[in-house]
Each structure stands twice: as C-alpha cells, then as structure tokens.
Coordinates of C-alpha atoms and ligand atoms in Angstrom, one line a residue:
Chain T
M1 CA -99.4 -21.0 -84.3
S2 CA -95.8 -22.1 -84.5
G3 CA -96.0 -21.6 -88.3
S4 CA -96.8 -17.9 -87.9
T5 CA -94.1 -15.3 -87.4
P6 CA -94.8 -14.0 -83.9
I7 CA -91.4 -12.6 -82.9
T8 CA -90.5 -9.2 -84.4
Y9 CA -87.3 -7.3 -84.6
D10 CA -88.5 -5.1 -81.8
D11 CA -89.2 -8.2 -79.7
V12 CA -85.7 -9.4 -80.2
I13 CA -84.3 -6.0 -79.2
A14 CA -86.6 -6.0 -76.1
W15 CA -85.3 -9.5 -75.2
I16 CA -81.7 -8.3 -75.3
N17 CA -82.5 -5.1 -73.4
T18 CA -84.4 -7.1 -70.8
F19 CA -81.5 -9.5 -70.4
A20 CA -79.0 -6.7 -70.1
A21 CA -81.1 -5.1 -67.3
S22 CA -81.4 -8.5 -65.6
V23 CA -77.6 -9.0 -65.7
R24 CA -77.1 -5.6 -64.3
D25 CA -79.6 -6.3 -61.5
Q26 CA -78.1 -9.8 -60.8
K27 CA -74.4 -8.8 -61.3
E28 CA -73.5 -9.2 -57.6
Y29 CA -75.4 -12.5 -57.3
L30 CA -73.7 -14.0 -60.4
T31 CA -70.3 -12.9 -59.2
E32 CA -71.0 -14.3 -55.7
L33 CA -71.9 -17.7 -57.3
D34 CA -68.6 -17.5 -59.2
S35 CA -66.7 -16.7 -56.1
A36 CA -67.8 -20.1 -54.5
I37 CA -66.5 -22.3 -57.4
G38 CA -64.6 -19.9 -59.7
D39 CA -62.9 -16.6 -59.6
A40 CA -65.6 -14.1 -58.7
D41 CA -66.1 -12.4 -62.0
H42 CA -69.0 -13.9 -63.9
G43 CA -71.5 -11.1 -63.1
I44 CA -68.8 -8.4 -63.8
N45 CA -67.9 -10.1 -67.1
M46 CA -71.5 -10.4 -68.3
D47 CA -72.4 -6.9 -67.3
R48 CA -69.4 -5.4 -69.0
G49 CA -70.4 -7.2 -72.2
F50 CA -74.1 -6.4 -72.1
Q51 CA -73.5 -2.7 -71.3
A52 CA -71.4 -2.6 -74.4
V53 CA -74.2 -4.4 -76.3
I54 CA -77.0 -2.0 -75.4
G55 CA -74.7 0.9 -76.5
K56 CA -74.5 -0.7 -79.9
L57 CA -78.2 -1.6 -80.5
P58 CA -79.6 1.8 -81.3
G59 CA -77.0 2.3 -84.0
L60 CA -78.1 -0.7 -86.1
P61 CA -78.9 0.3 -89.7
N62 CA -81.8 -2.0 -90.5
R63 CA -84.4 -4.3 -88.9
D64 CA -82.5 -7.5 -89.6
I65 CA -82.8 -9.9 -86.6
G66 CA -79.8 -11.8 -87.7
A67 CA -77.6 -8.7 -87.9
A68 CA -78.8 -7.7 -84.4
F69 CA -77.8 -11.1 -83.0
K70 CA -74.5 -11.0 -84.8
T71 CA -73.8 -7.5 -83.3
V72 CA -74.5 -8.9 -79.9
G73 CA -72.2 -11.9 -80.4
M74 CA -69.3 -9.8 -81.8
T75 CA -69.6 -7.3 -79.1
L76 CA -69.5 -10.0 -76.4
V77 CA -66.5 -11.6 -78.0
S78 CA -64.7 -8.2 -78.1
T79 CA -65.6 -7.1 -74.6
V80 CA -66.2 -10.0 -72.1
G81 CA -63.1 -12.1 -72.1
G82 CA -63.0 -15.1 -69.8
A83 CA -64.8 -18.3 -70.7
S84 CA -68.2 -16.7 -71.0
G85 CA -67.1 -14.2 -73.7
P86 CA -66.3 -16.7 -76.4
L87 CA -69.2 -19.0 -75.2
Y88 CA -72.0 -16.4 -75.2
G89 CA -70.4 -14.6 -78.1
T90 CA -70.5 -17.8 -80.2
F91 CA -74.1 -18.5 -79.0
F92 CA -75.3 -15.2 -80.3
L93 CA -73.3 -15.3 -83.5
Q94 CA -74.9 -18.6 -84.3
L95 CA -78.3 -17.2 -83.5
G96 CA -77.4 -14.5 -86.0
T97 CA -76.4 -16.9 -88.7
A98 CA -79.7 -18.8 -88.2
T99 CA -81.9 -15.7 -88.5
A100 CA -79.9 -13.8 -91.1
G101 CA -82.0 -11.3 -93.2
R102 CA -85.2 -11.9 -91.2
E103 CA -87.4 -9.1 -89.9
A104 CA -89.6 -11.5 -88.0
I105 CA -89.3 -15.1 -86.9
G106 CA -91.6 -17.9 -85.7
L107 CA -91.3 -20.3 -82.8
D108 CA -89.8 -22.9 -85.1
D109 CA -87.2 -20.4 -86.3
L110 CA -86.4 -19.6 -82.7
I111 CA -85.9 -23.3 -81.9
A112 CA -83.7 -23.8 -84.9
A113 CA -81.6 -20.7 -83.9
L114 CA -81.3 -22.0 -80.3
D115 CA -80.2 -25.4 -81.8
A116 CA -77.4 -23.6 -83.7
G117 CA -76.5 -21.5 -80.6
V118 CA -76.2 -24.5 -78.3
A119 CA -74.2 -26.4 -80.9
G120 CA -71.8 -23.5 -81.1
V121 CA -71.3 -23.5 -77.3
Q122 CA -70.7 -27.3 -77.4
R123 CA -68.3 -27.0 -80.3
I124 CA -66.0 -24.4 -78.7
G125 CA -66.4 -25.5 -75.0
K126 CA -66.5 -29.2 -75.6
A127 CA -68.7 -29.7 -72.5
E128 CA -71.3 -32.5 -72.1
P129 CA -74.6 -32.3 -70.3
G130 CA -74.0 -32.8 -66.6
D131 CA -70.5 -31.1 -66.7
K132 CA -72.0 -28.3 -64.6
T133 CA -72.0 -25.5 -67.2
M134 CA -74.4 -23.2 -68.9
L135 CA -75.3 -26.1 -71.2
D136 CA -77.2 -27.7 -68.3
T137 CA -79.7 -24.9 -68.6
L138 CA -79.6 -24.3 -72.3
L139 CA -80.1 -27.9 -73.4
P140 CA -83.3 -28.7 -71.4
A141 CA -84.7 -25.3 -72.2
R142 CA -84.2 -25.9 -75.9
D143 CA -85.8 -29.4 -75.6
A144 CA -88.7 -28.1 -73.7
L145 CA -89.3 -25.4 -76.3
R146 CA -89.3 -28.0 -79.0
E147 CA -91.7 -30.3 -77.2
A148 CA -94.0 -27.5 -76.5
A149 CA -94.0 -26.4 -80.1
A150 CA -94.7 -29.9 -81.3
S151 CA -97.7 -30.1 -79.0
G152 CA -99.0 -26.8 -80.6
A153 CA -98.4 -24.5 -77.7
S154 CA -98.4 -20.8 -78.1
L155 CA -95.1 -18.8 -78.0
Q156 CA -95.8 -17.7 -74.4
D157 CA -96.7 -21.2 -73.2
A158 CA -93.7 -22.7 -74.9
L159 CA -91.5 -20.1 -73.4
A160 CA -93.0 -20.6 -69.9
R161 CA -92.2 -24.3 -70.2
A162 CA -88.7 -23.5 -71.4
V163 CA -88.1 -21.2 -68.5
A164 CA -89.3 -23.9 -66.1
A165 CA -87.0 -26.4 -67.7
A166 CA -84.1 -23.9 -67.6
E167 CA -84.8 -23.3 -63.9
Q168 CA -84.7 -27.0 -63.2
G169 CA -81.6 -27.4 -65.2
M170 CA -80.0 -24.6 -63.3
L171 CA -80.9 -26.0 -59.9
A172 CA -79.8 -29.4 -61.0
T173 CA -76.2 -28.1 -61.3
I174 CA -76.1 -27.7 -57.5
P175 CA -75.2 -31.3 -56.7
L176 CA -73.0 -31.8 -59.8
V177 CA -69.2 -32.1 -59.7
A178 CA -67.8 -29.7 -62.3
R179 CA -65.8 -31.2 -65.2
K180 CA -65.3 -28.1 -67.3
G181 CA -64.1 -24.6 -66.6
R182 CA -62.5 -23.2 -63.5
A183 CA -64.9 -25.0 -61.2
S184 CA -63.5 -28.3 -62.3
Y185 CA -60.3 -27.5 -60.3
L186 CA -62.3 -28.0 -57.2
G187 CA -63.3 -31.6 -58.0
E188 CA -65.7 -32.9 -55.4
R189 CA -65.7 -29.5 -53.6
S190 CA -67.6 -28.0 -56.5
A191 CA -70.7 -30.0 -55.5
G192 CA -73.2 -28.1 -53.5
H193 CA -72.9 -24.9 -55.5
Q194 CA -75.0 -23.6 -58.3
D195 CA -73.1 -22.9 -61.6
P196 CA -72.9 -19.2 -62.4
G197 CA -73.1 -19.7 -66.2
A198 CA -76.1 -22.0 -65.8
T199 CA -77.7 -19.2 -63.8
S200 CA -77.0 -16.4 -66.3
S201 CA -78.4 -18.7 -69.0
Y202 CA -81.6 -19.2 -67.0
L203 CA -81.8 -15.4 -66.8
L204 CA -81.5 -15.2 -70.6
L205 CA -84.5 -17.5 -71.1
K206 CA -86.4 -15.7 -68.4
A207 CA -85.7 -12.4 -70.1
A208 CA -87.3 -13.7 -73.3
A209 CA -90.4 -14.8 -71.4
D210 CA -90.6 -11.5 -69.6
A211 CA -90.0 -9.4 -72.7
W212 CA -92.5 -11.3 -74.8
S213 CA -95.2 -11.7 -72.2
G214 CA -97.1 -8.6 -73.4
A215 CA -98.8 -7.9 -76.7
A216 CA -95.9 -8.9 -78.8
G217 CA -95.9 -12.5 -80.0
G218 CA -99.3 -13.0 -78.4
T219 CA -102.4 -14.4 -80.0
A220 CA -103.3 -11.0 -81.5
N221 CA -102.4 -10.8 -85.1
Chain J
M1 CA -61.5 -2.1 -49.9
K2 CA -58.3 -0.1 -49.3
K3 CA -56.5 0.4 -52.5
L4 CA -54.3 3.0 -54.3
I5 CA -56.8 3.5 -57.1
N6 CA -58.9 6.3 -58.5
N7 CA -61.7 4.4 -60.1
P8 CA -62.0 0.6 -60.1
E9 CA -63.3 0.6 -63.7
R10 CA -60.3 2.5 -64.9
A11 CA -57.6 0.7 -62.9
V12 CA -56.1 -1.3 -65.7
D13 CA -56.1 1.6 -68.2
E14 CA -54.4 3.9 -65.7
E15 CA -51.9 1.1 -64.9
L16 CA -51.0 0.8 -68.5
A17 CA -50.7 4.6 -68.9
G18 CA -48.3 4.5 -65.9
M19 CA -46.2 1.7 -67.5
A20 CA -45.9 3.7 -70.7
A21 CA -44.9 6.8 -68.8
A22 CA -42.3 4.9 -66.7
H23 CA -40.9 2.6 -69.4
G24 CA -41.3 4.4 -72.6
D25 CA -37.8 3.5 -73.6
L26 CA -38.8 -0.2 -73.6
I27 CA -42.5 -0.4 -74.4
R28 CA -45.5 1.4 -75.8
I29 CA -49.2 0.8 -75.4
I30 CA -51.4 0.4 -78.5
E31 CA -55.1 -0.1 -78.8
P32 CA -56.9 -2.2 -77.6
N33 CA -54.8 -2.5 -74.5
V34 CA -51.6 -4.2 -75.9
V35 CA -48.2 -3.7 -74.3
L36 CA -45.9 -3.7 -77.2
R37 CA -42.1 -3.8 -77.4
R38 CA -40.9 -0.3 -78.4
D39 CA -39.1 -1.5 -81.5
A40 CA -41.6 -4.1 -82.7
P41 CA -41.7 -5.7 -85.2
R42 CA -38.1 -6.8 -85.3
P43 CA -37.1 -7.7 -88.9
G44 CA -36.8 -11.5 -89.4
K45 CA -37.6 -12.3 -85.7
V46 CA -40.3 -14.7 -84.5
G47 CA -42.8 -12.7 -82.5
V48 CA -43.6 -14.0 -79.0
I49 CA -46.7 -12.8 -77.3
S50 CA -48.6 -13.8 -74.2
G51 CA -51.5 -12.4 -72.2
G52 CA -53.9 -13.1 -69.4
G53 CA -56.0 -11.3 -66.8
S54 CA -54.4 -8.3 -65.1
G55 CA -53.6 -8.5 -61.4
H56 CA -50.6 -10.8 -61.9
E57 CA -48.0 -8.0 -62.3
P58 CA -45.3 -7.9 -63.4
M59 CA -46.6 -10.8 -65.6
H60 CA -47.1 -10.3 -68.5
G61 CA -46.6 -6.6 -69.4
G62 CA -43.5 -6.3 -67.3
Y63 CA -41.9 -9.0 -69.4
V64 CA -42.1 -7.1 -72.7
G65 CA -38.8 -6.1 -74.1
M66 CA -35.5 -7.3 -75.5
G67 CA -35.0 -11.0 -74.9
M68 CA -38.5 -11.8 -73.7
L69 CA -42.0 -11.0 -75.0
D70 CA -42.7 -8.8 -78.0
A71 CA -46.2 -8.0 -76.7
A72 CA -48.5 -8.8 -73.9
C73 CA -52.3 -8.6 -73.7
P74 CA -53.7 -7.7 -70.3
G75 CA -57.4 -8.4 -69.8
A76 CA -59.6 -7.1 -67.0
V77 CA -58.4 -8.0 -63.6
F78 CA -58.3 -11.9 -63.4
T79 CA -60.2 -12.2 -66.7
S80 CA -58.6 -13.5 -69.8
P81 CA -58.1 -10.8 -72.5
V82 CA -60.4 -10.7 -75.6
P83 CA -59.4 -12.0 -79.1
D84 CA -59.2 -8.4 -80.5
Q85 CA -56.2 -7.8 -78.2
M86 CA -54.3 -10.9 -79.3
L87 CA -55.1 -10.3 -82.9
A88 CA -53.7 -6.7 -82.7
A89 CA -50.6 -7.9 -80.8
T90 CA -50.0 -10.7 -83.3
K91 CA -50.2 -8.3 -86.2
A92 CA -48.0 -5.7 -84.5
V93 CA -45.2 -8.2 -83.8
N94 CA -45.3 -10.2 -87.0
A95 CA -42.3 -9.6 -89.1
G96 CA -43.1 -12.4 -91.5
A97 CA -41.4 -15.1 -89.4
G98 CA -44.6 -16.1 -87.5
V99 CA -45.8 -15.5 -84.0
L100 CA -45.8 -17.8 -80.9
H101 CA -48.7 -17.5 -78.5
I102 CA -47.8 -18.6 -74.9
V103 CA -51.1 -19.4 -73.3
K104 CA -51.8 -20.3 -69.7
N105 CA -54.2 -23.2 -69.4
Y106 CA -57.5 -21.7 -68.4
T107 CA -60.7 -22.3 -70.4
G108 CA -61.2 -18.6 -71.1
D109 CA -57.5 -18.0 -72.1
I110 CA -57.6 -21.0 -74.4
M111 CA -60.8 -20.0 -76.2
N112 CA -59.9 -16.4 -76.6
F113 CA -56.4 -17.1 -77.9
E114 CA -57.8 -19.8 -80.2
L115 CA -60.3 -17.3 -81.7
A116 CA -57.4 -14.8 -82.2
A117 CA -55.1 -17.4 -83.8
E118 CA -57.9 -18.3 -86.2
M119 CA -58.4 -14.7 -87.2
A120 CA -54.6 -14.1 -87.5
R121 CA -54.2 -17.2 -89.7
A122 CA -57.1 -15.9 -91.9
E123 CA -55.0 -12.8 -92.4
G124 CA -52.0 -14.9 -93.5
I125 CA -50.0 -14.9 -90.3
E126 CA -48.4 -18.1 -89.2
V127 CA -49.3 -18.7 -85.5
A128 CA -48.2 -21.5 -83.2
S129 CA -49.6 -21.9 -79.7
V130 CA -48.1 -23.6 -76.6
V131 CA -50.2 -24.1 -73.5
I132 CA -48.5 -23.9 -70.1
A133 CA -50.1 -26.1 -67.5
D134 CA -47.7 -26.6 -64.6
D135 CA -49.8 -26.4 -61.4
V136 CA -49.7 -29.8 -59.7
A137 CA -52.4 -28.7 -57.3
V138 CA -54.9 -29.6 -60.0
K139 CA -55.5 -33.2 -61.0
D140 CA -54.7 -33.6 -64.7
S141 CA -57.6 -35.8 -65.7
L142 CA -60.5 -36.0 -68.1
Y143 CA -62.7 -34.7 -65.3
T144 CA -61.0 -31.3 -65.1
A145 CA -60.1 -28.4 -67.4
G146 CA -56.5 -29.6 -66.8
R147 CA -53.7 -28.1 -64.9
R148 CA -53.5 -24.3 -64.5
G149 CA -50.7 -22.3 -66.0
V150 CA -48.8 -20.6 -63.2
G151 CA -45.1 -19.9 -62.4
G152 CA -43.7 -21.9 -65.2
T153 CA -45.1 -19.3 -67.6
V154 CA -42.6 -16.7 -66.4
L155 CA -39.7 -19.1 -67.0
A156 CA -41.1 -20.1 -70.4
E157 CA -41.4 -16.5 -71.5
K158 CA -37.8 -15.8 -70.5
I159 CA -36.3 -18.8 -72.1
V160 CA -38.4 -18.8 -75.3
G161 CA -37.9 -15.0 -75.6
A162 CA -34.1 -15.5 -75.6
A163 CA -34.3 -18.1 -78.3
A164 CA -36.5 -15.9 -80.5
E165 CA -34.1 -13.0 -79.9
A166 CA -31.2 -15.3 -81.1
G167 CA -33.0 -15.9 -84.3
A168 CA -34.6 -19.3 -83.9
D169 CA -37.5 -20.1 -86.2
L170 CA -41.1 -20.5 -85.2
K171 CA -41.0 -24.3 -85.1
T172 CA -37.9 -24.3 -82.9
V173 CA -39.3 -21.6 -80.6
A174 CA -42.5 -23.5 -80.1
A175 CA -40.7 -26.8 -79.5
L176 CA -38.5 -25.0 -76.9
C177 CA -41.6 -23.7 -75.2
Q178 CA -43.1 -27.2 -75.1
K179 CA -39.8 -28.4 -73.6
V180 CA -40.1 -25.9 -70.8
Q181 CA -43.7 -27.0 -70.2
D182 CA -42.6 -30.7 -70.1
N183 CA -40.0 -30.0 -67.5
V184 CA -41.6 -27.5 -65.1
R185 CA -44.0 -28.0 -62.2
S186 CA -45.4 -25.5 -59.6
M187 CA -47.7 -25.3 -56.6
G188 CA -48.9 -22.3 -54.5
M189 CA -50.6 -21.4 -51.3
A190 CA -52.3 -18.4 -49.8
L191 CA -52.2 -16.8 -46.4
T192 CA -54.8 -14.1 -47.2
S193 CA -57.3 -13.4 -49.9
C194 CA -57.3 -10.6 -52.4
T195 CA -59.8 -8.1 -53.7
V196 CA -60.6 -7.5 -57.3
P197 CA -61.1 -3.7 -57.6
V198 CA -64.4 -3.9 -59.4
A199 CA -65.7 -6.5 -57.1
G200 CA -64.8 -4.4 -54.0
K201 CA -64.7 -7.3 -51.6
P202 CA -62.3 -10.3 -51.1
T203 CA -62.5 -13.1 -53.6
F204 CA -62.7 -15.6 -50.8
E205 CA -62.6 -15.7 -47.0
L206 CA -59.8 -17.1 -45.1
G207 CA -59.7 -17.1 -41.3
E208 CA -56.9 -15.4 -39.3
D209 CA -55.4 -18.8 -38.5
E210 CA -56.1 -20.6 -41.8
M211 CA -54.3 -21.1 -45.1
E212 CA -55.2 -22.5 -48.5
I213 CA -52.8 -25.0 -50.0
G214 CA -52.9 -25.3 -53.8
I215 CA -54.4 -21.9 -54.4
G216 CA -54.7 -20.6 -58.0
I217 CA -53.5 -17.2 -59.1
H218 CA -57.0 -15.9 -59.4
G219 CA -57.9 -17.0 -55.9
E220 CA -59.5 -20.2 -57.1
P221 CA -59.7 -22.5 -54.1
G222 CA -57.0 -25.1 -53.9
R223 CA -56.5 -28.6 -52.6
T224 CA -57.2 -28.1 -48.9
R225 CA -57.8 -25.4 -46.4
M226 CA -56.0 -26.0 -43.1
K227 CA -54.6 -24.4 -39.9
L228 CA -51.6 -22.2 -40.5
A229 CA -48.3 -24.0 -40.1
P230 CA -44.7 -22.9 -39.9
A231 CA -42.9 -22.0 -43.1
D232 CA -40.8 -25.1 -43.2
E233 CA -43.9 -27.3 -43.1
I234 CA -45.6 -25.3 -45.8
T235 CA -42.5 -25.5 -48.0
E236 CA -42.7 -29.3 -47.6
M237 CA -46.4 -29.3 -48.5
L238 CA -45.6 -27.5 -51.8
A239 CA -42.3 -29.1 -52.7
T240 CA -43.2 -32.7 -52.2
P241 CA -46.1 -32.9 -54.7
I242 CA -44.0 -31.0 -57.3
L243 CA -41.0 -33.3 -56.8
D244 CA -43.0 -36.4 -56.9
D245 CA -45.0 -35.4 -60.0
L246 CA -42.4 -35.0 -62.7
P247 CA -40.7 -36.7 -60.9
F248 CA -37.5 -34.8 -60.2
K249 CA -34.7 -37.3 -59.5
S250 CA -31.4 -37.4 -57.7
G251 CA -28.7 -36.0 -60.1
D252 CA -31.1 -33.5 -61.7
T253 CA -30.3 -29.8 -61.8
V254 CA -33.1 -27.4 -61.4
L255 CA -34.0 -23.7 -61.6
A256 CA -35.6 -23.1 -58.2
F257 CA -38.2 -20.3 -58.3
V258 CA -39.8 -19.1 -55.1
N259 CA -42.5 -16.6 -56.0
G260 CA -44.4 -14.1 -53.9
M261 CA -48.2 -13.7 -54.4
G262 CA -47.9 -10.0 -54.0
G263 CA -48.5 -9.4 -50.3
T264 CA -45.6 -11.4 -48.8
P265 CA -42.3 -9.8 -47.9
L266 CA -39.1 -11.0 -49.5
M267 CA -37.9 -12.0 -46.0
E268 CA -40.5 -14.7 -45.9
L269 CA -39.8 -15.8 -49.5
Y270 CA -36.1 -16.4 -48.5
I271 CA -37.3 -18.4 -45.4
V272 CA -39.2 -20.6 -47.9
F273 CA -36.2 -20.8 -50.2
N274 CA -33.9 -21.8 -47.3
K275 CA -36.1 -24.8 -46.6
L276 CA -36.5 -25.6 -50.3
A277 CA -32.7 -25.7 -50.7
Q278 CA -32.5 -28.2 -47.8
I279 CA -35.2 -30.4 -49.3
L280 CA -33.6 -30.4 -52.7
K281 CA -30.2 -31.2 -51.2
G282 CA -31.8 -34.1 -49.3
R283 CA -33.0 -35.5 -52.6
G284 CA -29.7 -35.1 -54.3
I285 CA -31.0 -32.4 -56.6
A286 CA -28.7 -29.5 -57.5
I287 CA -29.9 -25.9 -57.7
G288 CA -28.5 -24.6 -61.0
R289 CA -30.2 -21.3 -61.0
S290 CA -32.3 -19.4 -58.4
F291 CA -35.1 -16.9 -58.8
V292 CA -36.8 -15.3 -55.8
G293 CA -39.4 -12.5 -55.8
N294 CA -42.8 -11.3 -56.8
Y295 CA -43.0 -12.3 -60.5
I296 CA -46.5 -13.8 -60.9
T297 CA -48.8 -12.3 -58.3
S298 CA -52.5 -12.3 -57.3
L299 CA -53.0 -8.6 -56.4
E300 CA -52.3 -8.2 -52.7
M301 CA -52.6 -11.8 -51.8
A302 CA -50.1 -13.0 -49.2
G303 CA -48.6 -16.4 -50.0
T304 CA -46.1 -18.1 -52.1
S305 CA -45.6 -20.5 -54.9
I306 CA -42.7 -22.8 -55.7
T307 CA -41.7 -23.6 -59.3
L308 CA -39.1 -26.1 -60.3
L309 CA -37.7 -26.4 -63.8
R310 CA -35.4 -29.3 -64.7
L311 CA -32.5 -27.7 -66.5
D312 CA -30.2 -28.8 -69.2
D313 CA -27.5 -26.8 -71.0
E314 CA -29.9 -25.4 -73.6
L315 CA -32.4 -24.1 -71.0
T316 CA -29.7 -22.7 -68.8
R317 CA -28.1 -20.9 -71.7
F318 CA -31.4 -19.2 -72.7
W319 CA -32.2 -18.4 -69.1
D320 CA -28.8 -16.7 -68.7
A321 CA -29.1 -14.8 -72.0
P322 CA -29.5 -11.0 -71.8
V323 CA -33.0 -9.6 -71.1
H324 CA -34.2 -6.0 -70.8
T325 CA -37.8 -5.5 -69.8
P326 CA -39.5 -3.3 -67.2
A327 CA -39.4 -6.2 -64.6
L328 CA -36.4 -8.3 -65.6
R329 CA -33.0 -7.0 -66.6
W330 CA -29.7 -8.8 -66.8
G331 CA -26.7 -9.2 -69.1
V332 CA -27.2 -5.7 -70.6
Ligands
ADP1 N1 -66.1 -25.6 -71.5 C1 -67.3 -25.0 -71.1 N2 -68.4 -25.2 -71.8 C2 -69.5 -24.5 -71.5 N3 -69.6 -23.6 -70.5 C3 -68.5 -23.4 -69.8 C4 -67.3 -24.0 -70.1 N4 -66.3 -23.6 -69.2 C5 -67.0 -22.7 -68.4 N5 -68.3 -22.5 -68.7 C6 -69.3 -21.7 -68.2 O1 -68.7 -20.4 -67.9 C7 -69.0 -20.0 -66.6 C8 -67.9 -19.1 -66.0 O2 -67.9 -17.9 -66.7 P1 -66.9 -16.7 -66.3 O3 -66.8 -16.7 -64.8 O4 -67.4 -15.4 -66.9 O5 -65.5 -17.1 -67.0 P2 -64.2 -17.6 -66.3 O6 -64.4 -19.0 -65.8 O7 -63.1 -17.5 -67.4 O8 -63.9 -16.7 -65.1 C9 -69.2 -21.3 -65.8 O9 -70.1 -21.1 -64.7 C10 -69.8 -22.2 -66.9 O10 -71.2 -22.2 -66.9
MG2 MG1 -65.2 -16.5 -63.5

C-alpha cells in the first residue's frame, strides 16, 4: 500500500483548501490561545497567509505537487510575518523541495516530505521537543505516520493515527513551560495554556485526514 | 472597539498614505509597505533600516529621515514585517556602502530579517545586523527567547543614524549600534490594555485597580500583575531592576528616557520623570540628556517605560547631532 501512489495533485490542493477553511473557521480560537501566552495574533496571521494562498492556487500552471507546496511556502513567507510566517513558510518550501516534479506521491513520499518540513522548522526556529511550540505536534505526528506505514497501514489509517498523535502532542503542550517564542517571556506563567502554533499544526494534520477521507487515496485504484 | 479607523484591514495602509501626505518632504512610501527617506539612496552612505509590527508609532516610520533611518518596514499591527519588505528597503537604501539592519529581539523579527539579509547578500549587498534586547523584565537565559527589544531601539536608531550620516562605514556603524545595546536597559508597565484593530477586542484584561509590571510593547504579559500603586512606587519598581542589571554605578552619566505607551498624558510622564531624577540623584548618577514623550507605543495602552543609556562623549555627540524626521527634529 505504502508503495503505491495514493496522493494526487488534486488531493494536495484539497488539503491546502481544507486547512485554509479550518484556519478561517478557528481564527478567533487560535488568536485567543495566543492572547493568553503571546500577542493575540496567531489566528489573524495564519488566516492572512492562507487567504493569500488560496488566491494563488488556481493560477498554478501545471500539476506539480512540489511547485504547489513551494507556492504555499513562498506566499506564507511573503504575507504572514511574525514567527509563524518563516516557520510555516519554510515547512511548505521543504515539502515542495521533497516532492518537486511529482504529480502523485505515496505515503512514504509524504513521510519523507514531512521529515524535510520538520527539519526546516527546527533549523530556523532552533526549538527542541518540549519547548512548547508547533514541533510538539509535528514531531509525534510524523513519527506516528512512519510507524503506521511500517506496519502496513493504509493512508487513511496512518493519517488517523497521525492526527491522534498530533492531538496528544497539542494537548501535551498545556502543562509545558515555554522555552521558545513569545510565550517564553512568561516563564512558569506559560504553563496551563495550550500553544497556539501546536494547535494550528494539529489543524493542519486534521485537514489532511479530512480532505483525504473520501475516495481519494483510498483502497480504490 | 472605539477607534478612528475606517476598516481594520486597511488601517496600516491608510496610516502610511497619511504619513506620505503629511511628510512628503521627508519620506515616501514604496511597495511593499516601506517608509523610505525621500532622498534615498544617499551616495556613499551606509544605509540604516529597521522595522517591526505597526502600532508602536512613531517607531519606526516616524524616524525615517536625515540623521536617523533610511527606511522602515512596518508589519501588520504587532506582527513583524515580512522579508519582502526588508529586502525592498535594503535594496532601496543601498548605495554600495552596505546596509545595517537594526532588529528588535523577537523570534518573528529575527527570522524575517534573517531571511531578508540572506536574500540581500545573495544579490551582492553587504548587510550587517544588530539585535536590540534591552528589556530587563525578561530573564535572559537559555530558557527564553531572550530579552525583548524596546525603548533602547529608539536611542540606537538616533545615535547610529547620526554616525551613518557623518560618513561612518558599515563596520563602525554596526559596532556603535552594539555599543548602544551593551549600555542600554529598559522596563515598562501598563495601566490599561490595548486593542489590535483586526482583533477588535483588548489584547488582555486588566482590572480597574490593577497594573501589569514588565509589560511588553505588544501587550505580552510581564513579570507580575498587582494592585495599582502611586507613580513614585511604580517608578521605583521600574528603575531598580534597570539600575541593578547593567549595573549603572555612582559617577555614571545617563540619557534618561521616560516613554509613554500611547494612552498616558505627558503630565503623568513628567511625574514619573520627577521621581526617576530623584532616584538617580540618590545613586550618584548624573542625567546627561533627557527624553520624555510617546516614542515607542503600544496603540492606546496607558502606561510607561523607562530606558537608561549609559553615556560617553561619543554617544552624547551622536545623540546631539542634527536629525530631521517626521517625529524627531533638532539641530536643523
Ligand atoms: N523558535 C520556534 N520554533 C518553532 N515554533 C515556534 C518558535 N517560536 C514560536 N513558535 C511557534 O509560533 C507560534 C506563534 O506564532 P505567531 O503568534 O503567529 O507569531 P508571533 O509569536 O511572532 O506573534 C507559537 O505558538 C509557537 O508554536
Ligand atoms: Mg503571536
């Protein structure tokens, strides 16, 4: 299963569009989380970026998944600002490099792309697991996806496990004391609040599972 | 939300259009949202740029002009600008002598400026960056993103801008900026919250009888929240950690900067300054230069911040040098 190519260009576009809609939907919630331990703009930042992204997607010239991810990344870098602009921007740019020239990818390719994306976030943000950032969602999700793939799970099963791991990771940020980003200014006072970036990253994984739950990427061939 | 705006989404764009209309003799606005010195690039001169979220006016756009910044990059309200802006600013001010980026220490500002510096270098422009991190309210440890850049930034922009105007090279200008950073400390407090236009509601809640000591300029919570106290006690609470941190010693001469957060009348800032002067006198520290007013704000937040810069002859001379910008003008 994981050797096949179940994720098409259209699936990728559906993922991005689903995430953009989810960010719009959760804009206030993400901003509220950021107001507790940051500066009350995370939802606003992400929404500004993804509204710009969905404006760009229809104009893409070909069905290159890598080019689509790169467009997402470049648009985020150019429109979001804040910490999340360079972080999510780099994440998608790395996804783009890993999938350059592909019209369809398999679960293994997705895992390799996520590896590259997470490494990009770590390279520019220099955060470690447990620092109370988006990495606390992305890392366990990536690991769960890899384990699921190794055990031969289908794309949907693997994604379901990744989303569960992402959710756990997100919730696990609540008791953590932040050591990176604006929340770190609070020291001990940052404990007891869920990290906004970890929450948007959970929504990103969830958007993939939601977008790909139908016919696409399924057992049909 | 009660604000003099037309549309929250357009507030920054309309502000910039207004600045261009009001100060067209000093600045112009170029895409994508860069406040540029009217006569940039100046032949042979090192370019000095800064940037950050909007909502801190007059910082940074109000400091673009002769003797201070060559360009400023205003982001969305309280959100660091994007690399495209810093790249455009860097190219627009570069006259071949290189460009200094004055960056306030926030994760977002650091990363966005870094991306821009990489792109500018790839285009053959020499870029140096200095990070301002002067807020003693934040512990400077491995467990934080480090101290925030606050009031010291305004002083750095003035002093460094004067040196660049006088023809100093990039290395000298960057070293001077680092010298300001090494000798400046700040701390702020809030009496009320502030409302980001697109958010529509206050960034944080503060009771009628409460204050936040150690507030950040984006309304980030500070060290402690406590019952409101008289101005003299508040001034002590801000001045003591600043003085003890550097530390400022008997015999030092300082530039004493009492800043308003946007919603506090000058009357109250002078009440704070009065107490600050007594505290400094008590410690044997001389006030060489004074600076009082709303120079780095947080929208309509009420509150104040104190910044002390240890002066020497060089810093004093560049502070006194002529400046002509929308918000600061002397010696011309
Ligand atoms: N160094 C870092 N590495 C990884 N993620 C980070 C880092 N710093 C901040 N973040 C993430 O960014 C989120 C905040 O994003 P946002 O509010 O949009 O930017 P800003 O903090 O500049 O206002 C945090 O919740 C955190 O998950
Ligand atoms: Mg934020």
